[in-house]
Coordinates of N, CA and C in Angstrom, one line a residue:
M27 N 56.6 54.1 -165.8 CA 58.0 54.8 -164.7 C 57.8 53.6 -164.0
T28 N 59.8 52.7 -164.2 CA 60.7 52.1 -163.8 C 61.0 52.1 -162.2
A29 N 60.9 51.0 -161.4 CA 60.9 51.1 -159.9 C 62.7 51.8 -159.6
A30 N 63.2 51.9 -160.6 CA 64.7 52.6 -160.4 C 64.5 54.2 -160.7
Q31 N 63.1 54.1 -160.9 CA 63.2 56.2 -160.8 C 62.2 56.6 -160.1
R32 N 62.2 55.2 -159.3 CA 60.8 56.2 -158.2 C 61.7 55.6 -157.1
T33 N 60.6 56.5 -155.9 CA 61.7 57.0 -154.5 C 60.8 56.3 -153.1
L34 N 61.1 55.5 -152.7 CA 61.0 54.7 -151.2 C 60.7 55.9 -150.2
L35 N 59.2 56.1 -149.9 CA 59.4 57.5 -148.9 C 59.0 56.6 -147.8
I36 N 59.8 57.1 -146.7 CA 59.9 56.6 -145.1 C 60.2 58.2 -144.1
I37 N 58.1 57.8 -143.1 CA 57.6 59.4 -142.5 C 58.1 58.1 -141.0
V38 N 58.5 58.7 -139.7 CA 57.7 58.5 -138.3 C 57.3 59.2 -137.8
H39 N 56.5 59.1 -137.2 CA 55.8 59.8 -136.6 C 56.6 59.8 -134.8
A40 N 56.6 61.0 -134.6 CA 57.3 60.2 -132.6 C 56.6 61.1 -131.8
P41 N 57.4 61.5 -130.5 CA 57.7 63.1 -130.0 C 58.0 64.2 -130.1
A42 N 57.7 65.1 -130.2 CA 58.4 66.4 -130.1 C 60.1 66.8 -129.6
L43 N 60.6 66.7 -130.0 CA 61.9 67.3 -129.6 C 62.1 67.8 -128.4
K44 N 62.6 67.9 -127.4 CA 62.6 68.6 -126.3 C 64.2 69.6 -126.1
D45 N 64.9 70.1 -125.8 CA 66.3 70.8 -125.8 C 67.2 69.7 -125.3
H46 N 68.2 70.3 -126.8 CA 69.3 69.4 -126.2 C 68.7 67.7 -126.5
D47 N 67.5 67.9 -126.9 CA 67.4 66.3 -128.0 C 68.7 65.6 -128.6
D48 N 69.1 64.7 -128.0 CA 69.6 64.3 -129.2 C 69.5 63.0 -130.5
R49 N 67.9 63.0 -130.3 CA 67.6 62.1 -131.1 C 68.1 62.0 -133.0
P50 N 67.8 63.7 -133.0 CA 68.0 63.7 -134.8 C 69.1 62.9 -134.7
T51 N 70.2 63.6 -134.4 CA 71.7 62.5 -134.4 C 71.6 60.5 -134.3
A52 N 70.8 60.7 -133.8 CA 70.7 59.1 -133.5 C 70.3 58.4 -134.5
V53 N 69.0 59.4 -135.2 CA 68.2 59.3 -136.6 C 69.8 59.1 -137.5
V54 N 70.2 59.8 -137.6 CA 71.7 60.6 -139.2 C 72.1 58.7 -139.0
H55 N 72.7 58.7 -137.4 CA 73.2 57.9 -137.6 C 72.3 56.1 -138.1
A56 N 72.1 55.7 -137.6 CA 70.8 54.9 -137.7 C 70.9 54.7 -139.2
M57 N 71.1 55.3 -139.9 CA 70.2 55.4 -141.6 C 71.5 54.6 -142.1
E58 N 72.8 55.4 -140.9 CA 74.3 54.9 -141.9 C 74.8 53.9 -142.1
R59 N 74.4 54.2 -140.4 CA 74.6 51.9 -139.8 C 73.5 51.0 -141.0
T60 N 72.6 51.7 -141.4 CA 72.2 50.1 -142.4 C 72.3 50.5 -143.3
L61 N 73.0 51.1 -144.0 CA 72.9 51.4 -145.8 C 74.3 51.4 -145.5
P62 N 74.2 50.5 -145.9 CA 76.4 50.2 -146.1 C 76.7 51.5 -147.4
G63 N 78.2 52.5 -146.6 CA 79.2 52.8 -147.8 C 78.0 54.1 -147.7
L64 N 76.7 54.7 -147.0 CA 76.0 56.0 -147.0 C 76.5 56.9 -145.8
R65 N 76.9 57.5 -146.6 CA 77.6 59.2 -145.9 C 76.6 60.4 -146.1
L66 N 75.6 60.3 -144.6 CA 74.6 61.7 -145.4 C 75.7 63.2 -144.7
G67 N 76.7 63.8 -145.3 CA 77.4 64.7 -145.1 C 76.9 66.1 -145.4
W68 N 76.3 65.9 -146.5 CA 75.9 67.2 -147.2 C 74.3 67.6 -147.2
T69 N 73.7 69.1 -147.2 CA 72.7 70.1 -147.2 C 72.9 70.8 -148.4
M70 N 71.4 70.9 -148.4 CA 71.1 72.3 -149.3 C 71.5 73.7 -148.6
S71 N 72.2 74.3 -150.1 CA 72.5 76.0 -149.2 C 70.8 76.8 -149.1
E72 N 71.6 78.5 -149.5 CA 69.9 78.3 -150.2 C 70.0 78.8 -151.3
K73 N 71.8 79.3 -152.3 CA 71.1 78.8 -153.4 C 70.3 77.8 -154.0
G74 N 70.4 76.3 -153.2 CA 69.9 75.2 -153.9 C 71.1 74.7 -154.5
D75 N 72.2 74.5 -153.8 CA 73.5 73.4 -154.4 C 74.2 73.1 -153.2
I76 N 74.4 72.0 -153.2 CA 74.6 70.7 -152.0 C 76.2 71.0 -151.3
S77 N 76.0 71.8 -150.3 CA 76.9 72.3 -149.3 C 77.3 70.7 -148.5
A78 N 79.1 70.9 -148.5 CA 79.2 69.5 -147.3 C 79.4 70.0 -146.1
L79 N 79.3 69.2 -145.1 CA 79.3 69.3 -143.7 C 80.6 68.5 -142.8
P80 N 81.7 69.5 -142.8 CA 82.9 68.4 -142.3 C 83.0 68.0 -140.9
R81 N 81.6 69.0 -140.4 CA 81.4 68.8 -138.7 C 79.8 68.5 -138.2
R82 N 79.5 67.6 -138.9 CA 77.9 66.9 -139.7 C 77.7 67.7 -137.8
D83 N 77.9 66.3 -137.1 CA 76.9 65.8 -135.9 C 76.6 67.5 -135.3
E84 N 78.0 68.4 -135.5 CA 77.7 69.1 -134.6 C 77.0 70.1 -135.4
W85 N 77.2 70.6 -136.1 CA 75.8 71.1 -137.4 C 74.1 71.1 -137.6
V86 N 74.2 69.7 -137.4 CA 73.2 69.3 -136.6 C 72.6 69.4 -135.7
A87 N 73.5 69.4 -134.5 CA 72.6 69.8 -132.9 C 72.4 71.1 -133.2
A88 N 73.7 71.7 -133.9 CA 73.7 73.4 -133.2 C 72.1 74.1 -134.2
N89 N 72.2 72.7 -134.9 CA 70.6 73.5 -136.1 C 69.0 73.0 -135.6
T90 N 69.1 72.2 -134.3 CA 67.9 71.9 -134.3 C 66.8 72.9 -134.2
T91 N 66.5 72.9 -134.9 CA 65.1 74.6 -134.8 C 64.3 74.3 -134.6
N92 N 63.4 75.0 -134.1 CA 61.7 75.0 -134.9 C 60.8 73.4 -134.6
G93 N 61.7 72.7 -133.8 CA 60.7 71.3 -133.1 C 61.4 70.1 -134.7
G94 N 62.5 70.7 -135.4 CA 62.7 69.5 -136.5 C 64.6 70.0 -136.7
F95 N 64.5 69.0 -137.9 CA 66.6 69.6 -137.8 C 66.4 68.6 -138.8
P96 N 67.3 69.7 -139.9 CA 67.6 70.3 -141.0 C 68.2 69.1 -142.3
F97 N 67.8 69.5 -143.7 CA 68.1 68.1 -144.5 C 69.2 67.9 -143.9
L98 N 69.6 66.8 -145.3 CA 71.0 65.7 -145.1 C 70.9 65.8 -146.2
C99 N 72.2 64.7 -147.3 CA 71.9 64.0 -148.0 C 73.4 63.7 -148.0
N100 N 73.4 62.6 -149.1 CA 74.6 62.0 -149.4 C 74.9 62.5 -150.4
D101 N 76.2 62.4 -151.4 CA 76.9 63.1 -152.6 C 76.8 62.0 -153.7
D102 N 75.5 61.4 -153.7 CA 74.9 61.0 -155.0 C 74.1 61.2 -155.7
D103 N 73.8 61.8 -157.0 CA 72.9 61.9 -157.7 C 72.2 60.7 -158.3
N104 N 73.2 59.7 -158.0 CA 72.1 58.6 -159.1 C 71.9 57.4 -157.7
H105 N 72.2 58.0 -157.4 CA 71.5 57.4 -155.9 C 71.7 58.3 -154.6
L106 N 69.9 58.5 -154.7 CA 69.7 59.9 -153.9 C 69.1 59.5 -152.6
V107 N 70.3 59.5 -151.7 CA 69.4 59.5 -150.2 C 69.4 60.6 -149.2
T108 N 67.9 61.0 -148.2 CA 68.0 61.7 -147.9 C 67.2 61.8 -146.1
V109 N 67.3 62.9 -145.3 CA 66.7 62.6 -143.9 C 66.6 64.2 -143.9
A110 N 65.2 64.9 -142.8 CA 65.5 65.5 -142.8 C 64.0 65.4 -141.4
G111 N 63.7 66.5 -140.6 CA 63.2 66.3 -139.8 C 62.2 67.3 -139.6
L112 N 60.8 67.4 -139.3 CA 59.5 68.6 -139.4 C 58.5 68.4 -138.3
E113 N 58.4 69.7 -137.7 CA 57.4 69.9 -135.9 C 56.7 70.1 -137.2
N114 N 55.3 68.4 -136.7 CA 54.1 69.0 -137.4 C 53.2 69.0 -136.2
P115 N 52.5 70.5 -136.8 CA 51.6 71.5 -135.2 C 50.3 69.8 -135.1
S116 N 50.4 70.1 -135.7 CA 49.2 69.2 -135.5 C 49.4 68.0 -134.6
G117 N 48.4 67.2 -133.2 CA 48.2 66.2 -133.2 C 48.6 65.0 -133.5
L118 N 49.1 63.4 -132.5 CA 48.2 62.1 -134.0 C 47.0 62.2 -133.6
A119 N 46.3 62.7 -132.4 CA 45.1 62.6 -132.3 C 44.4 63.6 -131.9
A120 N 43.2 63.8 -131.2 CA 42.0 65.1 -131.0 C 43.0 64.9 -130.0
G121 N 43.2 67.0 -129.5 CA 43.9 67.2 -128.5 C 44.9 66.5 -127.9
T122 N 46.0 66.5 -128.9 CA 47.4 66.1 -128.4 C 48.4 66.8 -128.8
P123 N 49.4 67.0 -128.4 CA 50.5 68.3 -128.5 C 50.8 67.6 -130.2
P124 N 52.0 68.6 -130.6 CA 52.7 69.2 -132.1 C 53.6 67.5 -131.9
H125 N 53.9 66.9 -132.9 CA 54.8 65.7 -132.5 C 55.9 65.7 -133.7
L126 N 57.3 65.1 -133.8 CA 57.7 65.2 -134.6 C 58.0 64.1 -135.5
E127 N 57.7 64.5 -137.0 CA 58.2 63.9 -138.3 C 59.7 63.8 -138.8
V128 N 59.8 62.4 -139.1 CA 61.3 61.8 -139.5 C 60.8 61.6 -140.8
H129 N 61.8 61.9 -142.0 CA 61.1 61.8 -143.2 C 62.5 61.7 -144.0
A130 N 62.9 60.4 -144.6 CA 64.2 60.0 -145.5 C 63.4 59.2 -146.9
D131 N 63.7 59.6 -147.8 CA 63.7 59.0 -149.0 C 65.2 58.3 -149.3
L132 N 64.8 57.1 -150.2 CA 66.2 56.5 -150.6 C 65.1 55.9 -152.1
P133 N 66.0 55.1 -153.1 CA 65.6 55.1 -154.1 C 65.3 53.3 -154.1
L134 N 63.9 54.2 -155.0 CA 62.7 52.4 -155.1 C 63.4 51.9 -156.3
D135 N 65.5 50.7 -155.7 CA 65.6 49.9 -156.2 C 65.8 49.4 -155.3
A136 N 67.2 48.2 -155.9 CA 67.4 46.7 -155.3 C 68.4 46.9 -154.1
A137 N 69.0 47.9 -153.5 CA 69.5 48.0 -152.3 C 68.7 48.8 -152.1
G138 N 68.3 50.6 -152.7 CA 67.0 50.4 -151.6 C 65.8 50.1 -150.6
I139 N 65.3 48.4 -151.5 CA 63.9 47.7 -151.0 C 65.2 47.1 -150.2
A140 N 66.7 46.8 -150.4 CA 66.8 45.1 -149.2 C 67.4 45.8 -148.2
G141 N 67.5 47.2 -147.5 CA 67.9 47.6 -146.6 C 66.5 48.1 -145.8
A142 N 65.6 48.8 -146.9 CA 64.1 49.3 -146.0 C 64.0 49.4 -144.8
V143 N 64.3 47.8 -144.6 CA 63.4 47.5 -143.2 C 64.3 47.8 -142.6
D144 N 65.9 47.8 -142.5 CA 66.3 48.3 -141.2 C 66.0 49.8 -141.1
V145 N 66.3 50.2 -142.7 CA 67.1 51.5 -142.2 C 65.0 52.3 -141.4
L146 N 63.7 51.3 -141.4 CA 62.6 52.0 -140.9 C 62.6 51.9 -139.8
A147 N 63.1 50.8 -138.9 CA 63.7 50.1 -137.9 C 64.8 51.0 -137.2
G148 N 65.5 50.9 -138.0 CA 66.7 52.3 -137.0 C 66.2 53.6 -137.2
L149 N 65.2 54.8 -137.4 CA 65.1 55.3 -137.9 C 63.8 55.6 -136.4
S150 N 62.5 54.5 -136.5 CA 61.8 54.7 -135.2 C 62.6 54.6 -134.3
E151 N 63.7 54.1 -134.2 CA 64.4 53.4 -132.9 C 64.9 54.7 -132.2
G152 N 66.2 55.3 -133.7 CA 66.5 56.6 -133.2 C 66.2 57.0 -132.7
A153 N 64.3 57.9 -133.8 CA 63.5 59.4 -133.0 C 62.1 58.8 -131.8
R154 N 62.5 57.2 -131.6 CA 61.2 56.9 -130.5 C 60.4 57.0 -130.9
A155 N 60.2 57.0 -132.0 CA 58.8 57.0 -132.5 C 57.5 55.9 -132.0
I156 N 56.4 57.0 -132.1 CA 55.2 56.0 -131.9 C 54.6 54.8 -132.9
W157 N 55.1 55.5 -134.2 CA 54.3 54.4 -135.3 C 55.0 54.6 -136.8
G158 N 55.1 54.1 -137.6 CA 55.7 54.7 -138.9 C 55.6 54.1 -139.9
H159 N 55.9 54.4 -141.1 CA 55.7 53.8 -142.3 C 56.8 53.9 -143.4
A160 N 56.9 53.0 -144.8 CA 57.6 53.0 -145.4 C 57.3 52.8 -146.3
T161 N 56.4 53.7 -147.9 CA 55.9 53.1 -149.0 C 56.8 53.7 -150.2
P162 N 56.0 53.2 -151.2 CA 57.0 54.1 -152.4 C 55.6 55.1 -152.6
S163 N 56.5 56.3 -153.2 CA 56.0 57.6 -153.9 C 54.9 57.1 -154.7
G164 N 53.7 57.9 -155.0 CA 52.5 58.0 -155.0 C 51.8 57.1 -154.6
Y165 N 51.6 56.3 -153.4 CA 50.6 55.4 -152.1 C 50.2 56.8 -151.7
G166 N 50.9 58.2 -151.5 CA 50.5 58.8 -150.6 C 49.3 59.5 -151.0
G167 N 48.9 59.1 -152.4 CA 47.6 59.8 -153.3 C 46.3 59.2 -152.8
I168 N 46.9 58.0 -153.1 CA 46.2 56.6 -152.5 C 45.3 57.1 -151.4
V169 N 46.3 57.2 -150.0 CA 45.9 57.3 -148.6 C 45.1 58.2 -148.4
A170 N 45.4 60.1 -149.3 CA 44.7 60.6 -149.1 C 43.5 60.7 -149.8
Q171 N 43.0 60.0 -150.5 CA 41.8 60.0 -151.4 C 41.1 58.6 -149.5
Q172 N 41.7 57.6 -149.0 CA 40.6 57.1 -148.5 C 40.5 57.9 -146.6
F173 N 41.2 59.1 -146.5 CA 40.3 59.7 -145.5 C 39.1 60.6 -145.8
R174 N 38.4 60.1 -145.0 CA 36.9 61.2 -145.6 C 36.8 62.8 -144.9
H175 N 36.3 63.3 -145.5 CA 36.4 64.7 -144.7 C 34.9 65.1 -144.7
P176 N 34.0 65.8 -143.7 CA 33.1 65.9 -142.8 C 32.3 66.5 -144.7
S177 N 32.8 66.8 -145.8 CA 31.7 67.6 -147.2 C 31.8 65.4 -147.8
D178 N 33.0 64.3 -147.4 CA 32.3 63.1 -148.3 C 31.7 63.0 -148.4
E179 N 30.1 63.0 -149.1 CA 29.1 62.0 -149.0 C 28.5 61.9 -150.3
P180 N 28.1 60.6 -150.9 CA 29.5 59.8 -150.1 C 30.9 59.6 -150.4
H181 N 31.4 58.0 -149.6 CA 32.8 58.5 -149.9 C 33.6 57.2 -149.9
V182 N 33.5 56.7 -151.5 CA 34.0 56.4 -151.8 C 35.8 56.1 -152.0
P183 N 37.0 55.2 -151.3 CA 37.7 55.5 -151.6 C 38.3 54.4 -152.6
P184 N 39.6 54.7 -153.4 CA 40.3 54.0 -154.7 C 40.1 52.6 -154.1
Y185 N 40.0 51.4 -155.1 CA 40.8 50.0 -155.3 C 40.1 49.5 -153.9
G186 N 38.8 49.7 -153.5 CA 37.8 49.1 -152.4 C 38.2 49.5 -151.4
L187 N 39.0 50.4 -150.6 CA 40.3 50.7 -149.7 C 38.7 50.7 -148.8
P188 N 39.5 50.8 -147.4 CA 38.0 51.4 -146.0 C 38.2 52.8 -146.5
S189 N 37.7 53.8 -145.6 CA 37.5 55.3 -145.1 C 38.7 54.9 -144.0
L190 N 38.8 56.3 -143.9 CA 39.4 56.2 -142.8 C 39.8 57.7 -141.8
K191 N 39.6 58.1 -141.1 CA 39.0 59.2 -139.9 C 40.5 60.2 -140.2
L192 N 40.2 61.3 -140.0 CA 41.5 62.0 -140.3 C 41.7 61.9 -138.6
P193 N 42.7 62.5 -138.3 CA 43.8 62.4 -136.6 C 42.6 63.3 -135.6
W194 N 42.6 64.5 -136.4 CA 41.6 65.4 -135.3 C 40.7 64.9 -134.9
D195 N 39.7 63.7 -135.0 CA 38.4 62.7 -135.6 C 39.0 61.3 -134.6
R196 N 40.6 61.2 -134.3 CA 40.6 60.2 -133.1 C 41.1 60.5 -132.3
S197 N 40.4 59.5 -131.0 CA 41.1 59.8 -129.1 C 42.5 59.1 -129.3
M198 N 43.0 58.2 -129.9 CA 44.2 57.4 -129.1 C 45.8 57.4 -130.4
P199 N 46.9 58.6 -129.2 CA 47.9 58.2 -130.5 C 48.2 57.8 -131.2
E200 N 48.7 56.4 -130.3 CA 49.3 55.1 -130.8 C 48.5 54.3 -132.4
I201 N 47.5 54.6 -132.6 CA 47.1 53.7 -133.0 C 47.2 54.5 -135.1
P202 N 47.6 53.5 -136.1 CA 48.5 54.2 -136.7 C 47.2 55.0 -137.6
H203 N 47.5 56.6 -138.6 CA 46.0 56.4 -139.3 C 46.0 56.2 -140.4
F204 N 46.9 55.0 -140.8 CA 47.1 54.1 -141.9 C 47.9 53.0 -142.2
L205 N 47.8 52.2 -143.4 CA 49.0 50.8 -143.1 C 49.5 51.4 -144.8
G206 N 50.7 51.3 -144.8 CA 51.7 51.4 -145.9 C 52.5 49.7 -146.1
W207 N 52.9 50.0 -147.2 CA 53.9 48.5 -147.8 C 54.5 47.8 -145.9
L208 N 55.6 49.0 -145.2 CA 56.1 48.2 -144.2 C 55.1 49.3 -143.4
N209 N 55.2 49.0 -141.9 CA 54.6 49.5 -140.7 C 55.3 49.3 -140.2
Y210 N 56.2 50.5 -139.1 CA 56.4 50.1 -137.7 C 55.6 50.6 -136.7
W211 N 55.0 49.7 -136.1 CA 54.3 49.8 -135.1 C 55.3 49.4 -133.6
S212 N 55.5 50.5 -132.6 CA 55.7 50.5 -131.3 C 55.1 49.6 -130.5
A213 N 56.0 49.7 -129.4 CA 55.9 48.4 -128.1 C 53.5 49.1 -127.9
D214 N 53.9 50.4 -127.8 CA 52.5 50.6 -126.8 C 51.8 50.5 -128.5
A215 N 52.4 51.2 -129.7 CA 50.7 51.1 -131.0 C 50.2 49.2 -131.0
A216 N 51.2 48.4 -131.1 CA 50.9 46.7 -131.6 C 49.9 47.0 -130.6
Q217 N 50.3 47.1 -128.9 CA 49.1 46.6 -127.9 C 47.9 47.4 -128.6
A218 N 48.2 48.8 -128.4 CA 46.6 49.1 -129.2 C 45.9 48.4 -129.7
I219 N 46.5 48.2 -131.0 CA 45.7 47.5 -132.0 C 45.4 45.6 -132.0
G220 N 46.7 45.4 -131.2 CA 45.8 44.1 -130.8 C 47.1 43.0 -131.2
F221 N 48.3 43.4 -131.4 CA 49.3 42.8 -132.0 C 50.6 42.4 -131.4
P222 N 51.1 41.1 -131.8 CA 50.4 39.8 -132.7 C 49.2 39.3 -131.5
D223 N 48.4 38.2 -133.0 CA 47.9 37.7 -131.6 C 48.2 36.0 -132.6
L224 N 48.8 35.3 -132.0 CA 49.6 34.2 -132.7 C 48.7 33.0 -133.2
A225 N 47.1 33.1 -132.9 CA 46.5 32.7 -133.9 C 45.7 33.5 -135.3
R226 N 45.8 34.3 -135.4 CA 45.6 35.6 -136.3 C 46.7 35.9 -137.4
D227 N 47.8 36.0 -136.4 CA 48.5 36.7 -137.2 C 50.3 36.4 -138.1
A228 N 49.7 34.5 -138.2 CA 51.2 33.7 -138.7 C 51.8 34.5 -139.8
D229 N 51.3 34.5 -140.9 CA 51.3 35.4 -141.6 C 52.1 36.3 -142.0
L230 N 51.9 37.4 -141.5 CA 52.4 38.9 -140.2 C 53.8 38.4 -139.9
L231 N 53.1 37.2 -139.3 CA 54.5 37.4 -138.3 C 56.1 36.4 -138.6
S232 N 56.1 35.8 -140.1 CA 56.8 35.5 -140.6 C 57.3 36.9 -141.7
R233 N 56.6 38.1 -141.8 CA 57.1 38.9 -142.9 C 58.0 40.3 -141.4
S234 N 57.8 39.9 -140.0 CA 58.2 40.6 -139.5 C 59.2 40.4 -138.2
R235 N 59.8 42.3 -137.7 CA 60.7 42.2 -136.7 C 60.2 42.6 -135.7
R236 N 60.3 42.1 -135.0 CA 60.7 42.5 -133.0 C 61.8 43.5 -133.6
T237 N 61.2 44.9 -132.8 CA 63.1 45.8 -132.4 C 63.7 46.0 -130.8
S238 N 64.4 46.6 -131.0 CA 64.7 47.1 -129.6 C 64.5 47.3 -128.1
S239 N 63.4 48.0 -129.0 CA 62.0 49.0 -127.9 C 61.2 47.8 -127.7
G240 N 60.6 46.6 -128.3 CA 59.8 46.4 -128.2 C 58.6 46.8 -129.0
G241 N 59.5 47.3 -130.0 CA 58.1 48.0 -131.4 C 58.2 46.7 -132.5
W242 N 58.0 46.0 -133.1 CA 57.6 45.7 -134.0 C 58.0 46.0 -136.1
V243 N 57.9 46.1 -137.2 CA 58.6 46.1 -138.3 C 57.3 45.5 -138.9
V244 N 56.8 45.1 -139.8 CA 55.5 44.1 -140.3 C 55.7 44.9 -141.5
Q245 N 55.7 43.4 -142.3 CA 55.8 43.7 -143.8 C 54.4 43.1 -143.9
L246 N 53.4 44.1 -145.5 CA 52.5 43.2 -145.8 C 53.2 42.3 -146.7
T247 N 53.7 42.6 -148.4 CA 53.6 42.1 -149.1 C 55.9 41.6 -149.2
D248 N 55.9 40.7 -150.3 CA 57.4 40.6 -150.6 C 58.0 42.1 -151.1
A249 N 57.5 42.4 -152.2 CA 57.7 43.4 -153.2 C 57.2 44.3 -152.6
P250 N 57.7 45.6 -152.8 CA 56.6 47.0 -152.4 C 55.0 46.9 -153.0
L251 N 54.9 47.6 -152.1 CA 53.1 47.6 -152.6 C 52.5 48.5 -154.1
D252 N 51.9 47.2 -154.3 CA 51.5 47.9 -155.8 C 50.3 47.5 -156.0
L253 N 49.2 48.4 -156.2 CA 47.7 48.5 -156.0 C 47.2 47.3 -157.1
D254 N 47.7 47.4 -158.4 CA 47.6 46.9 -159.2 C 48.1 45.5 -159.2
N255 N 48.3 45.2 -158.7 CA 48.7 43.4 -158.7 C 47.6 43.4 -157.2
P256 N 46.8 42.1 -157.8 CA 45.9 42.2 -157.1 C 46.2 41.5 -155.3
A257 N 46.9 40.9 -155.5 CA 47.8 40.0 -154.3 C 47.7 40.7 -153.6
H258 N 49.0 42.1 -154.4 CA 49.5 42.4 -153.3 C 47.4 43.6 -152.4
L259 N 46.5 43.9 -153.3 CA 45.8 44.1 -152.4 C 45.2 44.4 -151.6
D260 N 44.8 42.5 -151.8 CA 44.5 41.5 -151.7 C 44.8 41.2 -149.8
A261 N 46.8 41.4 -149.8 CA 47.4 41.3 -148.8 C 46.6 43.1 -147.9
L262 N 46.5 44.1 -148.1 CA 46.3 45.5 -148.1 C 44.6 45.2 -147.3
L263 N 44.0 44.4 -148.1 CA 42.6 44.6 -147.7 C 42.4 43.5 -146.3
R264 N 43.2 42.3 -146.4 CA 42.9 41.3 -145.1 C 43.9 42.4 -143.7
A265 N 44.8 43.3 -144.3 CA 45.5 43.8 -143.1 C 44.4 44.6 -142.5
Y266 N 43.9 45.5 -143.5 CA 42.7 46.1 -142.8 C 41.5 46.0 -142.3
E267 N 41.3 45.1 -143.1 CA 40.4 43.6 -142.2 C 41.0 43.3 -140.8
R268 N 42.1 43.3 -140.7 CA 42.7 42.4 -139.6 C 42.6 43.5 -138.2
F269 N 42.9 44.9 -138.5 CA 43.6 45.4 -137.7 C 42.8 46.7 -138.0
P270 N 41.2 46.8 -137.6 CA 39.5 47.4 -137.4 C 40.7 49.2 -136.6
E271 N 41.0 49.2 -136.0 CA 41.1 50.1 -135.2 C 42.1 50.9 -136.1
I272 N 43.0 50.7 -136.7 CA 43.8 51.8 -137.8 C 43.2 52.5 -138.8
G273 N 43.4 54.6 -138.3 CA 42.1 54.6 -139.3 C 41.2 54.9 -138.9
G274 N 40.7 54.5 -137.3 CA 40.3 55.1 -136.0 C 39.0 54.9 -136.6
R275 N 38.8 53.3 -137.9 CA 37.6 53.0 -138.2 C 36.4 52.3 -136.4
A276 N 37.2 51.6 -135.3 CA 36.7 50.6 -134.9 C 37.3 51.0 -133.6
A277 N 36.5 51.4 -131.3 CA 37.3 51.5 -130.8 C 38.1 50.8 -130.1
P278 N 39.5 50.5 -129.8 CA 39.8 49.2 -129.4 C 39.3 49.1 -128.6

C-alpha cells in the first residue's frame, strides 16, 4: 500500500464538553486555517450521502449532543479530510470523568504530511486538549498490542516495544497513554513527564514546536513513523526510554 492510499489519524483527548461550549467550532476553524483551501462544509446523511451545510457553524452548535459533535468533511473524494468529536465514557485515568475525543483523518500524502504538525497543534489548542497524537493508519493495531491485560502472561509486545498499563490502571490523566509519530503534550502533560529537559532533549527539541497555550507538539521522526525502518524504531524506543511515565510504566 502506498503512502497516498493511507491515512494520517489524529486524536486529541480533552475535558468533556459543557453546555454552550465553543470548542467544536474552534476545532473546525483551526483545521480550515491550517490546511489551505480546506472547507469542512459537508456531513453524512442517514442514507450515507454527502450533504452540504450552508450554515455549518450554526448546524454544529445545534448538533453538539451526547458529549460530542457530528462528522464533518470536505467534498473531495481524492483528498478526503474529516473530523468528529465523541464523548469517551472512560476517564483518562482511574476514577476520572468521561472526556472528549476529537478524531480527524488526513490523506497520508505530501500535503497531509506537510500540514500534520499545524493540524495537530490547531486541533489540540481548539479543543483545549490534555494530550494527543498523529499516527499513520495501522499504527493503532501495534499500540493495542502494547497494552497489558490481566490475562496477558507473559506479555511480549511487537517490535520490542514496552508494555503499557491500561487507562484504568493509571493515576494521572495528564500522562499520555502511548507515543505516536507526532505528540501533543499540554503544559500540564509536559510537566508531568518532565519535558523539556535541555540536557537530554536537544534532539527532540529540534523537531518540537511550542503552542500558544504553553503545550508542545513533539515529532519523533522526520517522516511518518514506520516501525519496519530501524531508525524509526530506534527513535521510538529511545523516546519510551526517555519518558518512562508514558503508558504508566513509572510514577512521575
